[in-house]
Amino acid sequence: MKKKIITAAAALAMAVPMTAQIGTNPQWLDNAVFYQIYPSSYMDTDGNGIGDLPGITSRLDYIKSLGVDALWLNPVFESGWFDGGYDVIDFYKIDPRFGTNTDMVTLVNEAHRRGIKVCLDLVAGHTSVKSPWFQECANGDRNGRYSDYYIWTDTISQKDKEEIEARHRDANPEGSTRGRYVEMDAKRGKYYEKNFFECQPALNYGFAHPDPSHPWEQPVTAPGPQAVRREMKNIMAFWFDKGIDGFRVDMASSLVKNDPGKKEVSKLWNEMRAWKDRHYPQCVLISEWSDPAVAIPAGFNIDFMIHFGIKGYPSLFFDRNTPNGRPWEGQDISKEYKFCYFDKAGKGEVKEFVDNFTAAFNRTKQLGYIAIPTANHDFQRPNIGTRNTMDQLKVAMTFFLTMPGVPFIYYGDEIGMKYQMNLPTKEGSNERAGTRTPMQWAAGPTAGFSTCEPARLYFPVDTEDGKLTVEAQEKDPNSLLNFTRELVRLRHAHPALQGNGEWELVSKESQPYPMVYKRTAGGETVVVAVNPCDRKVSAKLPHIGKAQPLITTGKAVYKTGSGSDAVELKGISAAVFRIME
């Protein structure tokens, strides 16, 4: 989901106990590469212009050819489709647009037969107002099964009332995220608390510090919040028992209300992790928290470093002239980055990213994994604005697939699919529409995604006359697709490039181009150098040793000296070197 959330400050993060057990991550994660699929946009088999689960199953051989080890699917449960599947009606049922529960089991079995694991998206914080839980809660007995699954009150502050009035003055009040409460003529209460849109009532995990003057604020130990926890375990167990290998948890830090420092929500997830490890030790929990130093000690196997939370990702990839680089309402950018690093102009910096990543990595490397995705369903792809050539995208992909942690390739980024500007919103997409367009398999008006008329496509395609397709790039040994496959192969083949390998910047932050870092593990050392700018650059390095190139794009030379080494790269180039001594 689209969020403008700032996580707890570093000082508060330090207060969260590191209670996750060291060494309890499934071993397969250390060498894993994930592939994220937005199911509505991957492959349509029934000709209605919307992707489905049989479509994903039909493309598993292609996915296997990428070398990836696991899939993450955006929400596939029955939904009201106001927010791209994140308004869930029934967590135990596949949405009919995608197929059936049996179609999901078939997909899992076929993926497992190819050595690919499958993870789903768990919207743990809220449901749709169309959920039977919410309908029974709103209209049923106060002592019914679901009566305390949500947060209700008959009284709110004047300020909260003014927020409701302001939201109702918006052109599209149901699509506004403004305010905390929604007014409703319900037997259960006059107002319910929402998480995002009006149609997304917050599930009641309790309040870390209930206000005594607000009797509706239940403690986390109350029966309602405890019942919601059990329900989430039941949902996960239901799908784990059908072969699902893990969950990415949407808005994972937001469950417990009034929780400064995220202490209670961290306890909640440690409880969930202990339960999972006891019953499903090979399955994984992945958080959308974007504060790994808090999320991973809280019990997650993986946390993302993305477009919100700890700073760094935007300064690498979001040009200020692109949608995700523009300031949002009320944001002061006077002290923030001016130019993104991965741009041919070469005016960016790496300090913000390196400092924050290094701190998070050092605090979590014995506990879990940081994921730096190529993109996702909430923010723009690498192919955007002036970063639009295959050479530029190869440099970016070199970075994504040689950093520690667990890489996530967003579907289509392996062929350089564009972020399409100014698309009409659909199912709550807003500016996210441009990153949710159909997978481009072949030339043609529907890019091989569907047999429907082009006007019925979920979103339009833009193949650049067939160049940005799997079909074209399969035939080109120098394509981004085949370059990505080779990077994944190298990562699997070299322990230093895998998830637990050490990481150290060996170039200078003060001289950001090129960025050169060292990866070490199992007695092996690998040096990675990336130069996104369009001019020749060089960097003096501490002496590491003689180097053998493993993969290059553009031209790069590694020179070894007695007291120091140096690397030279032509404009828009990258290289991975193995140190031979």
XYZ file of C-alpha atoms in Angstrom:
581
model
C 0.000 0.000 0.000
C 1.007 3.601 -0.558
C 2.120 5.113 2.711
C 3.945 8.148 3.998
C 5.030 6.630 7.292
C 8.146 7.510 9.236
C 9.277 4.735 11.556
C 10.553 5.164 15.107
C 13.665 7.234 15.555
C 16.962 5.437 15.924
C 17.072 6.125 19.639
C 13.741 4.418 20.105
C 14.821 1.583 17.842
C 17.731 0.895 20.156
C 15.258 0.314 22.983
C 13.636 -2.660 21.252
C 15.101 -5.897 22.620
C 16.819 -8.271 20.200
C 14.729 -11.290 21.087
C 14.628 -13.096 17.741
C 16.728 -16.235 17.907
C 20.062 -16.138 16.100
C 20.456 -18.956 13.631
C 16.768 -19.822 13.334
C 16.348 -18.482 9.795
C 15.654 -21.222 7.239
C 18.967 -22.067 5.598
C 17.509 -21.640 2.103
C 17.165 -17.883 2.653
C 20.914 -17.204 2.571
C 21.133 -18.015 -1.107
C 17.632 -16.912 -2.098
C 16.530 -14.501 -4.810
C 12.834 -13.557 -4.820
C 10.615 -12.590 -7.728
C 7.609 -10.391 -6.935
C 4.437 -10.732 -8.999
C 1.411 -8.443 -9.059
C -1.080 -11.189 -9.996
C -3.543 -8.979 -11.906
C -0.723 -8.080 -14.288
C 1.335 -11.214 -14.925
C -0.554 -13.578 -17.267
C -4.220 -13.788 -18.271
C -5.526 -17.217 -19.312
C -9.265 -16.543 -19.564
C -9.157 -13.526 -21.868
C -10.724 -10.965 -19.540
C -7.682 -8.668 -19.498
C -6.750 -9.455 -15.870
C -4.051 -11.893 -14.789
C -4.844 -15.057 -12.850
C -3.207 -17.929 -10.962
C -3.293 -20.405 -13.869
C -1.448 -17.719 -15.811
C 1.356 -17.636 -13.255
C 1.482 -21.436 -13.255
C 1.801 -21.422 -17.043
C 4.884 -19.200 -16.793
C 6.755 -21.114 -14.094
C 9.319 -22.477 -16.551
C 10.225 -18.892 -17.497
C 10.433 -17.917 -13.827
C 12.656 -20.940 -13.200
C 14.914 -19.810 -16.077
C 15.657 -16.587 -14.187
C 17.285 -18.639 -11.462
C 15.064 -17.236 -8.713
C 14.240 -19.332 -5.683
C 10.967 -17.897 -4.418
C 7.889 -15.908 -5.411
C 6.036 -13.213 -3.500
C 2.512 -12.643 -4.789
C 0.620 -9.466 -3.957
C -2.808 -10.104 -2.362
C -4.798 -12.916 -3.921
C -7.545 -13.238 -1.296
C -11.155 -12.261 -1.982
C -11.226 -8.467 -2.029
C -13.458 -5.460 -2.563
C -10.808 -4.190 -5.021
C -10.930 -0.617 -3.800
C -7.205 -0.743 -2.991
C -5.582 -3.244 -5.318
C -6.463 -6.279 -3.193
C -5.468 -4.716 0.133
C -9.115 -4.523 1.249
C -9.613 -8.195 2.074
C -13.064 -9.750 2.412
C -12.038 -13.369 3.107
C -8.486 -14.424 3.996
C -9.347 -18.086 3.516
C -10.556 -17.780 -0.086
C -8.774 -16.953 -3.351
C -10.486 -14.097 -5.160
C -12.561 -15.408 -8.114
C -10.706 -13.075 -10.509
C -7.603 -15.197 -9.904
C -9.229 -18.615 -9.681
C -9.860 -20.943 -6.753
C -8.084 -22.318 -3.709
C -7.355 -25.390 -5.818
C -5.666 -23.184 -8.430
C -3.427 -21.834 -5.661
C -2.519 -25.328 -4.466
C -1.752 -26.316 -8.071
C 0.514 -23.279 -8.444
C 2.328 -24.126 -5.217
C 2.800 -27.764 -6.165
C 4.070 -26.913 -9.647
C 6.417 -24.263 -8.235
C 7.770 -26.692 -5.649
C 8.341 -29.267 -8.374
C 10.685 -26.716 -9.970
C 12.385 -25.842 -6.691
C 10.573 -22.507 -6.292
C 8.917 -21.458 -3.046
C 5.747 -19.343 -2.892
C 4.956 -16.577 -0.400
C 1.705 -14.641 -0.123
C 0.800 -11.139 1.034
C -0.851 -10.905 4.467
C -2.826 -7.724 5.140
C -2.672 -8.147 8.896
C -3.852 -4.696 9.977
C -7.321 -4.361 8.476
C -10.038 -5.904 6.348
C -12.630 -4.626 3.898
C -15.894 -3.223 5.240
C -17.425 -6.004 3.116
C -15.790 -8.668 5.296
C -18.296 -10.894 7.142
C -16.261 -10.198 10.277
C -16.909 -6.487 9.989
C -20.537 -6.875 8.974
C -21.271 -9.105 11.964
C -19.263 -6.836 14.252
C -21.088 -3.690 13.088
C -24.599 -5.094 13.172
C -24.497 -7.970 15.621
C -24.513 -8.510 19.338
C -21.816 -6.757 21.389
C -20.850 -10.174 22.731
C -20.635 -11.913 19.362
C -17.567 -13.651 18.005
C -16.318 -10.629 16.061
C -17.665 -7.827 18.231
C -14.186 -6.758 19.389
C -12.281 -7.503 16.183
C -12.468 -3.788 15.334
C -12.209 -0.493 17.223
C -15.509 1.310 17.878
C -16.504 4.383 19.835
C -19.588 6.551 20.211
C -17.557 9.664 21.009
C -14.579 11.288 19.295
C -12.829 14.616 19.730
C -13.866 17.796 17.954
C -10.631 17.635 15.987
C -11.472 14.119 14.762
C -14.955 15.309 13.780
C -13.408 18.137 11.778
C -11.170 15.621 9.985
C -14.259 13.616 8.972
C -15.953 16.775 7.706
C -12.840 17.773 5.761
C -12.622 14.320 4.205
C -16.250 14.518 3.129
C -15.513 17.793 1.368
C -12.914 16.049 -0.792
C -13.838 15.275 -4.380
C -13.482 11.552 -3.599
C -14.004 11.124 0.166
C -13.924 7.324 0.050
C -10.527 7.544 -1.612
C -9.135 9.976 0.921
C -6.785 8.789 3.655
C -7.466 11.827 5.823
C -8.520 11.374 9.427
C -8.654 8.495 11.868
C -12.351 7.620 12.151
C -15.291 6.832 9.888
C -18.848 7.634 10.907
C -21.313 4.795 10.420
C -24.910 4.113 11.413
C -24.091 0.804 13.107
C -25.483 -1.083 16.069
C -21.967 -1.608 17.426
C -21.052 2.081 17.547
C -21.132 5.432 15.826
C -17.491 5.502 14.648
C -14.920 2.900 13.676
C -11.173 3.433 13.357
C -9.724 2.987 9.878
C -6.183 2.224 8.796
C -6.034 3.835 5.377
C -9.129 4.314 3.194
C -12.648 4.431 4.666
C -13.271 0.883 3.441
C -10.346 -0.483 5.494
C -11.389 -0.734 9.164
C -8.472 -1.385 11.489
C -8.343 -4.757 13.181
C -8.120 -4.449 16.950
C -4.716 -5.535 18.231
C -5.182 -3.258 21.233
C -3.432 -0.138 22.489
C 0.005 -0.147 24.062
C -1.055 2.707 26.360
C -4.862 2.855 26.573
C -6.239 6.235 27.558
C -8.357 5.760 30.712
C -10.766 8.410 29.398
C -11.267 6.356 26.212
C -12.923 3.116 27.355
C -12.921 1.779 23.777
C -9.097 1.634 23.793
C -8.497 -1.944 24.880
C -5.113 -3.179 26.159
C -3.226 -5.701 24.038
C -4.096 -8.397 26.588
C -7.870 -7.911 26.251
C -9.965 -10.762 24.772
C -10.639 -8.942 21.484
C -7.007 -8.202 20.597
C -5.980 -11.694 21.665
C -8.694 -13.219 19.455
C -7.414 -11.214 16.477
C -3.897 -12.579 17.075
C -5.247 -16.121 17.093
C -7.136 -15.418 13.858
C -3.942 -14.276 12.135
C -2.196 -17.472 13.238
C -5.146 -19.482 11.927
C -4.918 -17.741 8.551
C -1.192 -18.404 8.267
C -1.598 -22.025 9.388
C -4.402 -22.579 6.857
C -2.124 -21.560 3.979
C 1.073 -23.050 5.416
C -0.758 -26.373 5.564
C -1.525 -26.020 1.848
C 2.153 -25.589 1.035
C 2.647 -21.804 1.191
C 6.218 -21.009 2.254
C 5.776 -17.639 3.932
C 4.086 -14.263 4.124
C 5.042 -10.706 3.386
C 3.161 -8.683 6.007
C 1.642 -5.398 4.862
C 2.130 -2.407 7.195
C 3.692 -4.739 9.766
C 4.595 -2.010 12.261
C 1.106 -0.492 12.454
C -0.918 -3.156 14.247
C -0.833 -2.015 17.879
C -2.105 1.530 18.359
C -0.420 4.233 20.468
C 2.803 2.243 20.580
C 5.808 4.597 20.758
C 9.034 2.764 20.019
C 7.002 -0.110 18.549
C 7.586 -2.150 21.704
C 4.217 -3.907 21.843
C 4.028 -4.638 18.130
C 7.571 -6.039 18.386
C 6.422 -8.351 21.178
C 3.470 -9.391 19.018
C 5.690 -10.368 16.096
C 8.160 -12.182 18.327
C 5.213 -14.224 19.554
C 4.217 -14.937 15.946
C 7.808 -15.845 15.045
C 8.130 -18.265 17.964
C 4.864 -19.937 16.908
C 5.975 -20.139 13.272
C 9.407 -21.526 14.129
C 7.839 -24.153 16.333
C 5.272 -25.361 13.800
C 6.597 -24.253 10.387
C 10.367 -23.760 10.763
C 11.114 -23.643 7.004
C 8.575 -20.896 6.345
C 9.425 -17.195 6.450
C 7.987 -13.899 7.642
C 8.818 -10.800 5.576
C 7.911 -7.349 6.860
C 6.908 -4.155 5.184
C 8.395 -2.109 8.010
C 11.429 -0.505 6.355
C 13.357 -0.272 9.573
C 15.369 -3.501 9.686
C 17.084 -2.676 12.980
C 13.643 -2.830 14.622
C 11.735 -5.258 12.401
C 14.280 -8.087 12.330
C 14.842 -8.202 16.112
C 11.047 -8.099 16.369
C 10.896 -11.503 14.718
C 10.932 -11.067 10.951
C 13.283 -13.069 8.755
C 13.454 -10.256 6.175
C 12.684 -6.555 6.195
C 12.770 -4.167 3.249
C 14.774 -0.997 2.837
C 12.460 0.896 0.500
C 10.762 4.228 -0.164
C 9.785 5.079 3.417
C 11.230 4.378 6.848
C 15.007 4.614 7.143
C 16.341 6.927 4.487
C 18.532 5.887 1.587
C 16.610 4.124 -1.161
C 15.031 7.274 -2.671
C 18.376 9.086 -2.767
C 19.708 6.250 -4.915
C 16.829 5.838 -7.373
C 14.140 8.556 -7.225
C 14.943 11.508 -9.464
C 13.267 14.669 -8.157
C 11.443 15.053 -11.489
C 9.732 11.668 -11.186
C 6.566 10.829 -9.209
C 8.201 9.189 -6.194
C 10.923 11.814 -6.086
C 8.552 14.752 -5.771
C 7.856 16.005 -2.244
C 4.483 15.158 -0.783
C 2.255 17.749 0.832
C 3.942 19.338 3.826
C 7.332 17.678 3.271
C 10.391 19.885 3.749
C 13.091 18.720 1.336
C 15.514 21.574 1.950
C 17.855 19.251 3.871
C 17.256 16.163 1.750
C 18.954 14.853 -1.360
C 18.804 16.990 -4.508
C 19.879 14.435 -7.128
C 19.541 10.662 -7.167
C 22.712 8.577 -7.431
C 21.691 6.200 -10.245
C 21.471 8.906 -12.898
C 23.744 9.583 -15.848
C 24.265 13.208 -14.755
C 26.409 11.899 -11.897
C 25.401 14.497 -9.311
C 24.111 12.132 -6.628
C 25.539 11.095 -3.272
C 25.862 7.748 -1.495
C 26.413 8.920 2.084
C 22.785 8.780 3.250
C 22.293 5.281 1.877
C 25.673 3.908 2.972
C 25.457 5.278 6.524
C 21.918 4.022 7.122
C 22.370 0.693 5.380
C 25.645 -0.002 7.192
C 24.089 0.723 10.588
C 21.087 -1.511 9.867
C 23.240 -4.268 8.365
C 25.622 -4.371 11.318
C 22.734 -4.614 13.766
C 20.874 -7.374 11.939
C 23.359 -9.544 10.050
C 23.295 -12.270 12.714
C 19.511 -12.170 12.961
C 17.966 -11.816 9.512
C 18.159 -10.195 6.105
C 17.670 -6.770 4.561
C 15.969 -6.714 1.147
C 16.636 -3.933 -1.369
C 14.110 -4.564 -4.174
C 14.421 -3.431 -7.773
C 10.959 -1.857 -7.343
C 7.571 -2.943 -6.076
C 3.852 -2.404 -6.614
C 3.955 0.819 -4.579
C 6.745 2.743 -6.289
C 8.293 3.378 -9.657
C 10.461 1.016 -11.684
C 14.165 1.662 -12.483
C 13.252 2.429 -16.122
C 11.956 5.972 -15.686
C 12.872 9.472 -16.787
C 16.480 9.790 -17.978
C 17.382 6.299 -16.691
C 15.975 4.517 -19.712
C 18.698 2.564 -21.565
C 19.643 -1.077 -21.172
C 23.184 -0.114 -20.133
C 21.876 2.065 -17.327
C 19.514 -0.657 -16.139
C 22.314 -3.235 -16.172
C 24.346 -1.026 -13.820
C 21.382 -0.751 -11.458
C 20.722 -4.509 -11.628
C 24.371 -5.194 -10.773
C 23.858 -3.258 -7.551
C 20.559 -4.952 -6.678
C 21.903 -8.478 -7.152
C 25.276 -8.094 -5.424
C 24.218 -6.455 -2.155
C 23.870 -8.596 0.986
C 20.511 -9.772 2.245
C 17.797 -11.137 -0.015
C 17.237 -9.515 -3.438
C 13.707 -9.052 -4.782
C 13.247 -8.634 -8.540
C 9.926 -6.967 -9.366
C 8.308 -8.683 -12.338
C 9.295 -7.075 -15.639
C 12.350 -5.291 -14.270
C 14.438 -8.130 -15.706
C 13.433 -6.916 -19.189
C 13.495 -3.212 -18.354
C 9.760 -2.562 -18.400
C 8.925 1.137 -18.141
C 7.183 2.968 -15.375
C 4.345 4.419 -17.440
C 3.508 8.020 -16.578
C 0.052 9.537 -16.186
C -2.066 6.402 -16.352
C -5.634 6.642 -15.055
C -6.136 5.310 -11.553
C -7.701 1.892 -11.147
C -8.576 0.039 -7.945
C -6.899 2.684 -5.803
C -3.658 2.682 -7.776
C -3.265 6.468 -8.171
C 0.339 7.103 -9.316
C 1.157 3.441 -8.642
C -0.680 2.504 -11.843
C 2.496 3.029 -13.861
C 4.276 0.225 -12.039
C 1.407 -2.301 -12.205
C 1.163 -2.679 -15.989
C 0.920 -6.120 -17.665
C 3.998 -8.275 -18.068
C 5.332 -7.947 -21.613
C 5.900 -11.357 -23.110
C 5.890 -10.650 -26.848
C 5.322 -7.991 -29.465
C 1.729 -7.046 -30.208
C -1.093 -4.895 -28.863
C -1.482 -6.944 -25.669
C 2.194 -7.975 -25.375
C 1.285 -11.665 -25.138
C -0.329 -11.035 -21.751
C -3.911 -11.690 -22.848
C -6.097 -12.624 -25.797
C -8.489 -9.788 -24.974
C -9.043 -6.646 -26.997
C -6.355 -4.065 -26.081
C -8.967 -1.743 -24.584
C -9.809 -4.428 -21.988
C -6.265 -4.748 -20.632
C -5.905 -4.204 -16.898
C -3.474 -1.397 -17.768
C -1.857 -0.561 -21.132
C 1.459 -1.965 -22.330
C 4.476 -0.172 -23.850
C 6.961 -2.568 -25.445
C 8.896 0.016 -27.519
C 7.981 -1.842 -30.704
C 8.631 -5.213 -29.124
C 12.059 -4.454 -27.618
C 10.912 -4.563 -24.010
C 9.606 -8.116 -24.184
C 10.730 -11.548 -23.094
C 10.470 -12.789 -26.680
C 12.951 -10.234 -28.044
C 15.404 -10.446 -25.163
C 15.525 -14.237 -25.100
C 17.126 -14.035 -28.564
C 19.722 -11.406 -27.613
C 22.705 -12.698 -25.604
C 23.482 -9.118 -24.542
C 19.975 -8.323 -23.324
C 19.104 -7.144 -19.834
C 17.188 -10.391 -19.359
C 20.241 -12.556 -19.993
C 22.468 -10.199 -17.994
C 20.092 -10.568 -15.045
C 20.165 -14.345 -15.373
C 23.958 -14.283 -15.287
C 23.988 -12.065 -12.173
C 21.631 -14.465 -10.397
C 23.843 -17.391 -11.434
C 26.934 -15.619 -10.076
C 25.186 -14.856 -6.797
C 24.287 -18.503 -6.352
C 27.790 -19.662 -7.291
C 29.818 -17.353 -5.032
C 29.395 -17.457 -1.230
C 30.736 -13.903 -0.914
C 27.773 -12.588 -2.918
C 25.130 -14.399 -0.898
C 22.912 -13.106 1.883
C 25.202 -13.551 4.867
C 28.368 -12.316 3.164
C 30.041 -9.348 4.815
C 29.756 -5.935 3.165
C 32.099 -2.941 3.265
C 32.293 0.234 1.209
C 35.921 0.503 0.016
C 35.571 3.680 -2.038
C 35.075 7.074 -0.399
C 31.668 8.493 0.454
C 33.080 11.897 -0.417
C 33.822 10.644 -3.961
C 30.537 8.885 -4.794
C 31.353 7.851 -8.372
C 32.180 5.008 -8.627
C 30.650 3.203 -5.662
C 32.912 0.267 -4.841
C 32.174 -2.292 -2.148
C 33.681 -5.534 -0.941
C 31.783 -8.763 -0.180
C 33.446 -11.580 1.780
C 32.394 -15.040 2.957
C 33.797 -18.547 3.148
C 37.352 -17.411 2.417
C 36.231 -15.663 -0.780
C 36.383 -11.930 -1.563
C 34.458 -10.191 -4.318
C 34.648 -6.500 -5.248
C 31.734 -4.750 -6.965
C 32.078 -1.397 -8.731
C 29.170 0.581 -10.185
C 29.282 3.806 -12.176
C 25.828 5.078 -13.220
C 27.142 8.401 -14.568
C 28.047 8.983 -18.221
C 31.684 9.977 -17.643
C 34.829 7.961 -16.964
C 35.626 7.679 -13.248
C 38.204 6.007 -11.041
C 38.719 5.265 -7.379
C 41.791 4.537 -5.277
C 41.187 1.596 -2.932
C 43.045 -0.038 -0.066
C 45.082 -2.974 -1.305
C 42.833 -6.015 -1.648
C 44.594 -8.208 -4.192
C 44.680 -9.305 -7.810
C 41.262 -9.338 -9.404
C 39.547 -11.500 -11.999
C 36.419 -10.055 -13.664
C 33.343 -12.228 -13.220
C 30.927 -10.005 -15.125
C 31.098 -6.525 -16.636
C 28.841 -4.118 -18.428
C 30.544 -1.236 -20.149
C 34.270 -1.275 -19.480
C 35.994 -1.603 -16.121
C 39.617 -2.226 -15.154
C 40.945 -3.272 -11.749
C 44.609 -2.425 -11.085
C 46.580 -3.937 -8.226
C 49.434 -2.119 -6.524
C 51.747 -2.912 -3.635
C 50.102 -0.494 -1.200
C 46.811 0.290 -2.849
C 44.529 -0.769 -5.681
C 42.499 1.231 -8.179
C 39.443 0.698 -10.316
C 38.616 2.592 -13.504
C 35.208 2.524 -15.153
C 33.958 4.092 -18.329
C 30.676 5.942 -18.273
C 27.590 3.868 -17.372
C 29.405 0.678 -16.461
C 29.687 -1.859 -13.675
C 31.815 -4.872 -12.837
C 32.091 -7.719 -10.382
C 35.650 -8.914 -9.622
C 36.806 -11.972 -7.719
C 39.972 -11.389 -5.700
C 42.473 -14.128 -6.455
C 44.888 -13.716 -3.542
